[in-house]
XYZ file of C-alpha atoms in Angstrom:
712
model
C -25.368 6.141 12.200
C -25.710 2.882 14.132
C -24.629 -0.491 12.798
C -28.251 -1.676 12.729
C -29.446 1.357 10.717
C -26.712 0.811 8.162
C -27.704 -2.829 7.677
C -31.347 -1.792 7.283
C -30.388 0.737 4.583
C -28.437 -1.909 2.688
C -31.269 -4.398 2.977
C -33.769 -1.869 1.589
C -31.490 -1.146 -1.362
C -31.123 -4.849 -2.099
C -34.899 -5.367 -1.842
C -35.659 -2.596 -4.341
C -33.139 -3.808 -6.913
C -35.272 -6.658 -8.417
C -37.676 -4.043 -9.845
C -35.116 -3.490 -12.587
C -34.208 -7.120 -13.128
C -35.822 -7.225 -16.547
C -33.571 -4.429 -17.769
C -30.297 -6.094 -16.822
C -27.145 -5.415 -18.809
C -23.855 -7.304 -18.834
C -22.487 -9.562 -16.066
C -19.266 -7.813 -15.107
C -18.168 -8.436 -11.541
C -17.482 -5.922 -8.838
C -13.922 -7.025 -8.080
C -12.177 -10.236 -9.060
C -10.264 -11.482 -5.989
C -7.314 -12.769 -7.995
C -6.588 -12.367 -11.699
C -5.568 -15.564 -13.453
C -3.154 -15.138 -16.322
C -4.122 -18.305 -18.177
C -6.794 -20.997 -18.227
C -6.567 -24.048 -15.990
C -6.173 -26.228 -19.073
C -2.906 -24.498 -20.030
C 0.428 -26.141 -19.335
C 1.352 -25.818 -15.680
C 4.612 -24.018 -16.516
C 2.622 -21.219 -18.140
C 0.285 -20.714 -15.200
C 2.687 -18.832 -12.917
C 5.455 -16.331 -13.441
C 7.830 -15.522 -10.613
C 6.579 -12.358 -8.943
C 3.151 -12.380 -10.629
C 0.006 -13.148 -8.647
C -2.341 -15.645 -10.297
C -4.824 -18.258 -9.127
C -1.996 -20.810 -9.167
C 0.454 -18.904 -6.961
C 0.946 -20.467 -3.488
C 0.262 -17.233 -1.613
C -2.676 -15.024 -0.731
C -3.438 -11.702 -2.336
C -5.582 -9.747 -4.747
C -5.302 -7.622 -7.874
C -7.033 -4.309 -8.505
C -7.063 -3.709 -12.244
C -7.516 -0.659 -14.438
C -11.280 -1.115 -14.658
C -11.575 -1.066 -10.862
C -9.275 1.954 -10.561
C -11.457 3.875 -13.019
C -14.610 2.786 -11.185
C -13.328 4.011 -7.800
C -11.420 7.103 -9.044
C -9.688 7.325 -5.675
C -8.124 10.448 -4.194
C -6.724 8.698 -1.106
C -5.663 5.099 -1.774
C -5.670 3.904 1.839
C -9.197 5.146 2.524
C -10.888 4.605 -0.846
C -9.063 1.752 -2.642
C -7.197 -0.628 -0.338
C -10.227 -1.112 1.907
C -11.246 -3.715 -0.683
C -8.098 -5.759 -0.119
C -7.860 -8.335 2.706
C -4.906 -7.989 5.040
C -4.329 -4.247 4.575
C -3.753 -2.809 8.029
C -5.191 0.314 9.579
C -1.903 2.223 9.452
C 0.717 1.457 6.838
C 1.538 -2.236 6.360
C -0.123 -5.490 5.481
C -1.090 -7.688 8.431
C 1.111 -5.905 11.019
C 0.033 -2.258 11.440
C 3.202 -0.351 12.267
C 6.726 -1.752 12.360
C 8.463 1.390 11.122
C 6.874 0.975 7.666
C 9.192 -1.954 6.934
C 6.897 -4.975 6.646
C 5.575 -4.323 3.142
C 7.771 -4.487 0.038
C 6.974 -1.565 -2.284
C 7.634 -2.012 -6.006
C 6.865 -0.397 -9.345
C 6.912 -2.745 -12.344
C 8.590 -5.352 -10.139
C 11.450 -3.124 -8.957
C 11.880 -1.724 -5.456
C 11.471 2.039 -5.219
C 12.454 2.592 -1.581
C 13.292 0.702 1.580
C 11.164 2.667 4.031
C 7.751 3.198 2.459
C 4.029 2.727 3.052
C 0.730 2.787 1.179
C 1.381 6.319 0.008
C 3.295 4.612 -2.832
C -0.002 4.396 -4.763
C -0.724 8.068 -4.087
C 2.810 8.935 -5.228
C 2.086 7.452 -8.651
C 0.400 9.142 -11.597
C -3.125 7.681 -11.389
C -3.536 7.897 -15.177
C -0.506 5.598 -15.561
C -1.551 2.717 -13.263
C -2.589 -0.449 -15.089
C -3.109 -2.524 -11.935
C -1.855 -2.979 -8.386
C -0.906 -6.443 -7.147
C -1.199 -7.071 -3.406
C 0.561 -10.197 -2.135
C -0.120 -10.740 1.559
C 2.607 -12.705 3.289
C 6.264 -13.241 2.342
C 5.629 -14.445 -1.228
C 8.354 -15.948 -3.414
C 12.143 -15.552 -3.368
C 11.806 -12.623 -5.796
C 10.211 -10.506 -3.062
C 12.305 -8.851 -0.380
C 12.994 -10.791 2.787
C 11.460 -7.985 4.831
C 8.106 -8.465 3.047
C 6.776 -10.164 6.174
C 3.386 -8.508 5.798
C 3.337 -8.586 2.013
C 4.273 -6.943 -1.270
C 2.571 -4.149 -3.193
C 3.512 -3.957 -6.864
C 2.235 -1.032 -8.972
C 2.193 -2.051 -12.643
C 2.279 0.849 -15.108
C 0.371 0.911 -18.395
C 1.757 -0.383 -21.695
C 1.098 1.110 -25.141
C -2.214 -0.085 -26.627
C -2.212 -2.227 -29.765
C -4.007 0.454 -31.789
C -4.151 4.255 -31.599
C -6.424 5.102 -28.675
C -6.702 7.393 -25.674
C -8.873 8.777 -22.891
C -9.672 12.244 -21.603
C -11.537 12.744 -18.321
C -12.642 15.617 -16.088
C -13.871 15.463 -12.481
C -15.238 18.075 -10.074
C -16.548 17.823 -6.542
C -16.925 19.167 -3.036
C -14.157 21.153 -1.352
C -13.103 22.667 -4.702
C -12.062 19.279 -6.065
C -10.879 19.382 -9.692
C -9.006 16.641 -11.579
C -8.098 16.169 -15.244
C -6.585 13.006 -16.725
C -5.479 12.006 -20.214
C -3.767 9.077 -21.918
C -2.833 8.268 -25.514
C -0.801 5.539 -27.145
C -0.228 3.352 -30.173
C 1.838 0.383 -31.385
C 3.185 0.156 -34.925
C 3.242 -2.950 -37.084
C 6.897 -3.628 -36.278
C 6.100 -3.746 -32.538
C 7.256 -0.272 -31.467
C 4.818 1.239 -28.958
C 4.525 4.620 -27.277
C 2.272 5.615 -24.378
C 1.766 8.971 -22.622
C -0.406 9.727 -19.583
C -0.954 12.820 -17.457
C -3.059 13.989 -14.546
C -3.628 17.181 -12.559
C -5.577 17.441 -9.300
C -6.505 20.354 -7.011
C -8.579 20.146 -3.832
C -9.080 22.183 -0.665
C -9.468 20.745 2.794
C -12.851 20.746 4.505
C -11.431 21.131 8.014
C -10.875 24.603 9.487
C -8.041 26.790 8.253
C -7.972 25.342 4.708
C -6.167 22.293 6.019
C -5.724 19.090 4.017
C -5.233 21.031 0.799
C -3.741 19.043 -2.095
C -2.129 19.865 -5.433
C -0.814 17.001 -7.550
C 0.446 16.764 -11.127
C 1.843 13.753 -12.970
C 3.276 13.012 -16.411
C 4.377 9.559 -17.574
C 5.701 7.955 -20.723
C 6.663 4.476 -21.908
C 8.464 3.333 -25.074
C 8.430 -0.342 -26.049
C 10.738 -1.579 -28.811
C 11.452 -4.976 -30.387
C 15.183 -5.292 -31.183
C 14.451 -8.763 -32.587
C 11.620 -11.255 -32.837
C 12.768 -12.818 -29.556
C 13.505 -9.710 -27.482
C 11.754 -6.722 -25.943
C 13.231 -3.449 -24.654
C 11.142 -1.045 -22.535
C 11.932 2.486 -21.378
C 9.681 4.238 -18.837
C 9.660 7.598 -17.086
C 7.324 9.005 -14.430
C 7.213 12.496 -12.891
C 4.919 13.544 -10.025
C 4.689 16.832 -8.095
C 2.693 16.549 -4.889
C 1.915 19.374 -2.465
C -0.313 18.579 0.497
C -1.155 19.856 3.963
C -2.044 17.790 7.004
C -4.397 19.175 9.652
C -3.115 16.731 12.266
C -4.847 15.271 15.294
C -7.215 16.907 17.764
C -8.318 15.968 21.268
C -11.467 13.997 21.979
C -13.128 17.114 23.384
C -12.260 19.105 20.250
C -13.551 16.319 18.029
C -16.868 16.057 19.882
C -17.337 19.838 19.846
C -16.418 20.341 16.176
C -14.831 17.568 14.135
C -13.747 20.195 11.581
C -11.396 21.844 14.072
C -7.589 21.736 14.081
C -5.088 22.268 16.879
C -4.463 26.021 17.189
C -0.974 27.053 16.111
C -0.035 23.796 14.361
C 0.937 23.702 10.717
C 2.200 20.976 8.431
C 2.889 21.048 4.721
C 4.944 18.737 2.495
C 6.058 19.321 -1.080
C 7.267 16.243 -2.955
C 8.819 15.744 -6.374
C 9.245 12.181 -7.664
C 11.215 11.348 -10.812
C 11.462 7.679 -11.752
C 13.163 6.255 -14.829
C 13.540 2.583 -15.716
C 14.684 0.250 -18.476
C 13.810 -3.439 -18.855
C 15.130 -5.988 -21.337
C 13.718 -9.451 -22.051
C 15.438 -12.005 -24.309
C 14.329 -15.516 -25.156
C 17.188 -18.008 -24.996
C 16.402 -20.969 -27.203
C 12.957 -22.472 -26.844
C 12.973 -22.850 -23.046
C 15.044 -20.008 -21.588
C 14.411 -16.356 -20.845
C 16.778 -13.634 -19.627
C 15.498 -10.482 -17.909
C 17.563 -7.433 -16.991
C 16.169 -4.247 -15.435
C 17.319 -1.049 -13.780
C 15.514 1.889 -12.229
C 16.474 5.220 -10.686
C 14.094 7.117 -8.417
C 14.880 10.612 -7.174
C 12.712 12.030 -4.383
C 12.940 15.657 -3.299
C 11.001 16.751 -0.239
C 10.417 20.047 1.518
C 8.617 20.141 4.841
C 7.237 23.371 6.229
C 6.403 23.365 9.920
C 5.419 19.942 11.253
C 5.087 17.448 8.397
C 4.184 14.267 10.279
C 0.730 12.815 9.723
C -0.041 13.277 13.404
C 0.948 16.961 13.359
C 0.826 18.228 16.917
C -0.011 14.831 18.379
C 3.462 13.332 18.676
C 4.316 13.897 22.313
C 5.083 17.565 22.882
C 3.116 19.785 20.487
C 5.042 21.176 17.528
C 3.893 24.678 16.606
C 5.054 27.666 14.602
C 7.610 28.363 17.350
C 10.097 26.056 15.566
C 9.499 27.916 12.275
C 11.788 25.537 10.342
C 11.959 24.259 6.772
C 13.369 20.773 6.243
C 14.664 19.612 2.888
C 15.836 16.174 1.824
C 16.840 14.370 -1.355
C 16.769 10.617 -1.745
C 18.217 8.578 -4.627
C 17.189 4.946 -5.028
C 18.997 2.892 -7.676
C 17.956 -0.703 -8.341
C 19.535 -3.233 -10.710
C 17.781 -6.543 -11.169
C 18.436 -9.584 -13.322
C 17.304 -13.167 -13.524
C 17.327 -16.154 -15.835
C 14.478 -18.632 -16.201
C 14.652 -22.088 -17.782
C 11.959 -24.714 -18.252
C 12.596 -28.475 -18.269
C 10.513 -31.430 -19.410
C 11.364 -33.395 -16.278
C 8.512 -32.962 -13.788
C 7.460 -29.877 -15.772
C 9.998 -27.965 -13.723
C 11.107 -24.322 -13.911
C 14.361 -22.944 -12.506
C 15.135 -19.293 -11.718
C 18.409 -17.724 -10.653
C 18.873 -13.995 -10.183
C 20.003 -11.036 -8.135
C 18.798 -7.648 -6.945
C 21.098 -4.749 -6.036
C 19.528 -1.719 -4.339
C 21.386 1.430 -3.268
C 19.791 4.336 -1.414
C 21.291 7.661 -0.358
C 19.436 10.235 1.710
C 20.727 13.766 2.323
C 18.845 16.135 4.639
C 19.178 19.813 5.592
C 17.159 22.156 7.827
C 16.729 25.919 7.386
C 15.212 28.686 9.466
C 12.111 30.218 7.907
C 12.936 33.539 6.269
C 9.642 34.917 7.591
C 8.463 35.503 11.146
C 6.093 33.256 13.091
C 3.246 35.702 12.434
C 3.963 35.591 8.696
C 4.308 31.792 8.778
C 0.788 31.574 10.145
C -0.311 33.290 6.921
C 1.423 30.601 4.862
C 4.639 32.528 4.144
C 7.592 30.126 4.007
C 11.033 30.434 2.391
C 14.437 29.021 3.278
C 16.562 31.482 5.226
C 19.718 30.856 7.229
C 21.050 27.319 7.647
C 19.832 25.626 10.820
C 21.417 22.184 10.439
C 23.199 20.220 7.728
C 21.525 17.041 8.879
C 23.086 13.787 7.732
C 23.896 11.672 4.713
C 22.671 8.103 5.040
C 23.587 5.326 2.624
C 21.995 1.891 2.354
C 23.382 -0.879 0.145
C 21.435 -4.115 -0.365
C 22.777 -7.073 -2.355
C 20.452 -10.042 -2.758
C 21.064 -13.094 -4.969
C 18.243 -15.660 -5.078
C 17.227 -19.020 -6.536
C 13.771 -20.494 -7.068
C 12.697 -23.930 -8.309
C 9.243 -25.283 -9.183
C 8.292 -28.820 -10.191
C 5.345 -31.195 -10.306
C 5.625 -33.976 -7.740
C 2.435 -35.436 -9.233
C 0.075 -34.297 -11.967
C -1.868 -32.256 -9.424
C 0.808 -31.329 -6.883
C 3.344 -28.594 -7.655
C 6.125 -27.622 -5.251
C 7.907 -24.244 -5.008
C 11.311 -23.928 -3.284
C 13.318 -20.717 -2.961
C 16.286 -19.223 -1.145
C 17.181 -15.549 -0.794
C 20.546 -14.297 0.495
C 20.345 -10.797 1.999
C 23.147 -8.401 2.861
C 22.160 -4.932 4.098
C 24.844 -2.322 4.797
C 24.296 1.116 6.364
C 26.734 4.031 6.368
C 25.914 7.274 8.179
C 27.715 10.606 7.872
C 26.056 12.797 10.492
C 26.889 16.469 9.987
C 24.968 17.704 13.019
C 26.494 18.531 16.385
C 25.406 15.097 17.650
C 27.864 13.490 15.183
C 26.004 10.152 15.027
C 28.348 8.579 12.462
C 28.175 4.828 12.116
C 28.410 1.762 9.903
C 26.560 -1.526 10.253
C 26.101 -4.654 8.105
C 23.414 -7.332 8.499
C 23.355 -10.718 6.710
C 20.779 -13.467 6.559
C 19.728 -16.337 4.296
C 15.975 -16.939 4.207
C 14.022 -19.911 2.909
C 10.688 -19.682 1.083
C 8.575 -22.643 0.015
C 5.069 -23.368 -1.214
C 2.781 -25.881 -2.895
C -0.434 -25.981 -4.886
C -2.709 -28.999 -5.251
C -5.519 -29.160 -7.821
C -8.538 -30.720 -6.141
C -10.283 -30.650 -9.508
C -10.674 -28.352 -12.469
C -12.268 -25.522 -10.441
C -10.743 -25.736 -6.961
C -7.230 -25.874 -5.519
C -5.544 -25.765 -2.157
C -2.215 -24.064 -1.534
C 0.218 -23.676 1.358
C 3.575 -22.093 2.115
C 6.260 -21.832 4.786
C 8.546 -18.788 4.657
C 11.173 -17.005 6.692
C 11.585 -13.231 6.932
C 14.427 -10.893 7.801
C 14.190 -7.152 8.521
C 17.328 -5.131 9.224
C 16.745 -2.140 11.529
C 16.003 0.973 9.502
C 18.713 3.583 9.159
C 16.635 6.173 11.039
C 16.126 3.713 13.909
C 19.859 3.086 14.208
C 21.113 6.663 14.091
C 18.176 8.283 15.911
C 17.195 11.939 15.576
C 16.757 15.129 17.584
C 13.752 13.495 19.274
C 15.029 9.905 19.494
C 18.379 8.537 20.740
C 20.652 6.511 18.452
C 20.686 2.750 19.011
C 23.212 0.806 16.942
C 22.633 -2.240 19.151
C 19.196 -2.921 17.661
C 18.851 -6.509 16.457
C 17.338 -7.428 13.089
C 13.840 -8.850 13.161
C 13.265 -12.443 12.092
C 9.960 -14.107 11.274
C 8.395 -17.439 10.414
C 5.123 -17.532 8.458
C 2.748 -20.444 7.857
C -0.124 -20.084 5.381
C -2.762 -22.337 3.885
C -5.532 -21.368 1.498
C -8.361 -22.574 -0.672
C -9.581 -20.870 -3.836
C -11.808 -21.698 -6.719
C -15.056 -21.145 -8.603
C -18.507 -22.696 -8.411
C -19.395 -22.375 -12.073
C -23.112 -23.122 -11.726
C -23.607 -20.300 -9.239
C -20.885 -17.962 -10.614
C -19.309 -17.766 -7.151
C -15.566 -17.169 -6.885
C -13.876 -17.484 -3.497
C -10.379 -17.076 -2.051
C -9.757 -17.930 1.628
C -6.452 -18.052 3.508
C -5.306 -18.745 7.076
C -1.980 -17.318 8.242
C 0.274 -17.339 11.298
C 3.392 -15.160 11.556
C 5.758 -15.111 14.530
C 8.186 -12.159 14.729
C 11.223 -12.143 16.978
C 13.062 -8.974 18.007
C 10.308 -6.740 16.638
C 11.331 -3.069 16.803
C 8.856 -0.841 18.629
C 8.680 2.716 19.962
C 8.402 3.548 23.660
C 8.449 6.707 25.755
C 11.860 8.111 26.629
C 13.231 7.163 30.041
C 14.559 9.644 32.605
C 18.170 8.864 31.713
C 17.455 9.311 27.996
C 15.798 12.667 28.662
C 18.834 13.733 30.676
C 21.099 12.943 27.720
C 18.656 14.251 25.079
C 16.204 16.810 26.530
C 14.153 16.887 23.292
C 13.610 13.117 23.404
C 10.000 12.021 22.778
C 10.411 8.323 21.892
C 13.039 5.601 21.654
C 13.373 2.346 19.727
C 13.868 -1.074 21.282
C 13.489 -4.762 20.420
C 10.434 -6.515 21.806
C 10.957 -10.218 22.348
C 8.163 -11.638 20.201
C 4.993 -10.652 18.356
C 2.442 -12.921 16.653
C 0.041 -12.024 13.841
C -2.568 -14.596 12.870
C -5.918 -14.628 11.198
C -8.096 -15.251 8.163
C -8.222 -13.326 4.880
C -11.041 -13.917 2.413
C -12.676 -12.577 -0.717
C -15.932 -13.650 -2.316
C -17.267 -12.545 -5.696
C -20.748 -13.660 -6.758
C -22.643 -12.781 -9.923
C -25.965 -13.492 -8.253
C -28.157 -12.475 -11.202
C -27.817 -10.575 -14.452
C -28.527 -7.368 -12.549
C -26.838 -7.998 -9.182
C -23.211 -8.674 -8.235
C -21.973 -9.135 -4.696
C -18.425 -8.690 -3.453
C -17.207 -9.361 0.076
C -13.799 -8.848 1.661
C -13.470 -10.093 5.222
C -10.358 -10.112 7.391
C -10.031 -11.517 10.887
C -6.726 -10.542 12.450
C -5.175 -10.944 15.879
C -1.849 -9.171 16.469
C -0.381 -9.434 19.969
C 2.846 -9.435 21.970
C 3.835 -12.919 23.091
C 6.621 -11.534 25.228
C 7.426 -7.843 25.678
C 8.769 -6.098 28.783
C 9.479 -2.415 28.109
C 11.661 0.040 30.018
C 14.871 0.028 32.071
C 15.883 -0.671 35.641
C 16.114 3.054 36.411
C 12.705 3.964 34.974
C 10.871 0.791 35.860
C 9.463 -1.981 33.679
C 6.107 -2.351 31.926
C 5.060 -5.903 31.107
C 3.011 -5.870 27.890
C 3.136 -9.629 27.306
C -0.197 -10.886 26.007
C -1.406 -7.405 25.028
C -2.886 -6.743 21.620
C -1.009 -4.473 19.246
C -2.533 -1.002 19.065
C -4.480 0.005 15.927
C -5.153 -3.653 15.037
C -8.923 -4.306 14.811
C -9.970 -7.953 14.918
C -12.619 -7.678 12.185
C -12.590 -5.736 8.918
C -15.529 -6.063 6.504
C -15.984 -4.505 3.074
C -19.266 -5.456 1.398
C -20.157 -4.318 -2.128
C -23.525 -4.522 -3.885
C -23.275 -3.985 -7.634
C -26.527 -3.124 -9.407
C -27.069 -2.952 -13.196
C -30.637 -1.685 -13.609
C -30.404 -0.958 -17.348
C -27.991 -1.171 -20.241
C -24.970 1.024 -19.554
C -25.915 1.759 -15.938
C -23.939 0.540 -12.922
C -24.328 1.373 -9.255
C -22.197 0.143 -6.386
C -23.145 0.447 -2.733
C -20.095 -0.121 -0.544
C -20.343 -0.845 3.180
C -17.255 -0.719 5.426
C -17.073 -1.977 9.006
C -14.014 -1.958 11.273
C -14.251 -3.496 14.736
C -13.148 -1.511 17.785
C -9.435 -1.571 18.518
C -6.989 -0.633 21.262
C -5.512 2.835 20.912
C -2.578 2.235 23.267
C -0.158 -0.643 23.797
C -1.220 -0.895 27.461
C -4.731 -1.888 26.251
C -6.600 0.562 28.481
C -8.724 2.425 25.898
C -10.477 1.558 22.638
C -12.022 3.294 19.647
C -14.892 2.040 17.539
C -15.161 3.729 14.163
C -18.729 4.156 12.871
C -19.655 2.140 9.800
C -19.282 3.925 6.470
C -21.319 3.642 3.272
C -20.237 4.884 -0.169
C -22.356 5.050 -3.312
C -20.889 5.079 -6.836
C -23.104 5.378 -9.925
C -21.913 5.383 -13.557
C -23.401 5.388 -17.041
C -21.562 4.194 -20.171
C -22.796 5.094 -23.654
C -20.503 4.147 -26.501
C -17.242 6.062 -25.897
C -18.655 8.314 -23.159
C -18.782 7.538 -19.428
C -20.421 9.634 -16.697
C -20.196 9.033 -12.946
C -21.339 10.401 -9.607
C -19.771 9.291 -6.314
C -21.187 9.971 -2.843
C -18.637 9.171 -0.118
C -19.698 8.809 3.520
C -23.290 8.699 2.323
C -24.831 9.139 5.796
C -22.341 11.825 6.913
C -21.175 9.987 10.041
C -18.484 11.598 12.206
C -15.372 9.434 12.434
C -11.584 9.533 12.532
C -9.262 7.535 10.291
C -7.309 6.566 13.363
C -7.419 7.281 17.091
C -4.281 6.960 19.199
C -3.452 7.694 22.824
C -1.075 10.624 23.043
C -0.620 14.243 24.169
C -1.831 17.394 22.394
C -1.131 20.804 23.910
C -0.569 19.188 27.286
C -3.811 17.171 27.166
C -3.207 13.429 27.425
C -5.858 11.136 26.009
C -7.368 9.938 22.717
C -6.133 11.891 19.701
C -8.456 11.878 16.696
C -6.327 11.941 13.581
C -5.687 10.665 10.101
C -3.483 8.204 8.270
C -4.668 9.000 4.761
C -2.584 11.240 2.521
C -5.465 13.528 1.663
C -4.881 14.696 5.191
C -8.226 14.135 6.862
C -11.294 11.982 7.280
C -14.220 12.929 5.049
C -17.802 14.082 5.683
C -20.496 13.489 3.064
C -18.678 14.278 -0.195
C -19.883 14.377 -3.804
C -17.663 13.960 -6.871
C -18.786 13.828 -10.494
C -16.906 13.141 -13.709
C -17.028 12.483 -17.430
C -14.597 10.679 -19.715
C -14.288 10.123 -23.463
C -12.416 7.286 -25.154
C -11.166 7.615 -28.706
């Protein structure tokens, strides 16, 4: 469907809406850009909490709360949920698309869960246990990791309710979609609370060969106790089993002939098990102090059958059943965190001092499939003889930090922070390549910000922050398809941000606008293997190197307008320019490629998400969501582009007392599109590869889902 036809359809829907104006219900908004924790009249020391995003935090971002999560009922977070958030990139990070997944800090209840992660963190959680997700674009405060150059995503889990209550829901839909969720909890008079939540989801893929199939189950629990009137002790546990298949990328010719097709002979399946346990303790110290201690342990077990990458057979040479391997890995992430906060009367100041210790160990092994290639094509996989022991990689991060806030004037508040990072890698490679190694990186980074109250309803904020990203362990030690490179330099960044946010009370218009500029030095990028690298490693498909400099700049904005009693409007608009200031790739033997001035691939300039919320009668809500992504380069040489068609989603719900019913129509006009197009090789054909970056494994045609829930 053309861009003009989509706009016409939206205009017609908006024109018809006034017919129901006389039957309007409540005035709930579509999506609040930022959630404020307190009123503006509250004491300034109570307006912000380190690591919590509010209207008074000197950084950009947004919060998606429980109400929004239930309204969207997402299956794939990147495609269906984060499109509403400014600054979320097309691939895996905030602001900067790729970067080895390292530019976004991933946390659950404020604690890091892994070093090398992406937006699949939301999909890895039990959806019934998510209270809200906080997105902080940019480096944020000293509490956030130094490598959070693009931003921080913090999944906040649900607490026990004050009274006995719960929810049970059931959904069904196209492609054999079936999902059940439940939650129940209570808090006693002495402050002891218990909460349980579970979910189970099954869905088949719509592309050929039953690809993109998913099976996911989750069970979570939280116990909150009150050892004293001034303390709080919380225990939490989360278990998720996730089994999904990825159909991979196809050529442009295959896509145009049949966008349901998959590359013949390719197969990719991943089975995950996540177990996360945590404990948090809060203690008031006198009238002005607070001590917080926390620890978490996350165990991740993964089994990959065939090719498990999201690109499937699109990563250089095609990977088919001929390898017939099963890869298994186990990762343990242990995090200990503590900090002390104290408030002072002088300048209404607040002082924080703390530390964060994170240890990760990854052990991997590869087996030959017990069954033949012919049997593997029928989905028969079991671990047979040992193929390779793989390696044991250890990462140790120790990070003390300090943060200080104070009022320079009644309206001006300053934020100053320092974070001291030490990252140590140890590799025990048990393969024939014997890529053993040890490396330590250290850096002190400065983070600062300010907020200035223009008046009661509007404020301006700004910040200046450094960033530091140590090369990932996989980048240093390499793999069977990438040479080791222990000479990689850490990346360093400098970010400048300024923003304006506030509310026009008379018109019920809330806005949040930010300008940002980030300069990265020594950015780590992938390039094709050179002739000498292929001679040393015949299976080489790509290598890592430091580019000299990359800049990301742009505008991020959100607008939320309760136009009438029956109409709400929400708009998220991002303008982003990501380009290489200075990057010459290659070697003397293979020749050089000067990419200086080129745009980063998969980085569209414009990203628009427009939402019309209609309330035609009491209990009824309908949201029409329009998504536009500008064309983008699909290769770093900037020779080819892709322009994704505009998408429209419709979500309708009806609430009557404790019952809620909903019907969602995704890709309402059934346009043919790909989540991402890159320039690569599939089965010897070089050119655009139409693929996916979402964890449901594929783009979606017109899709219906319906559900019902009951609260008690």
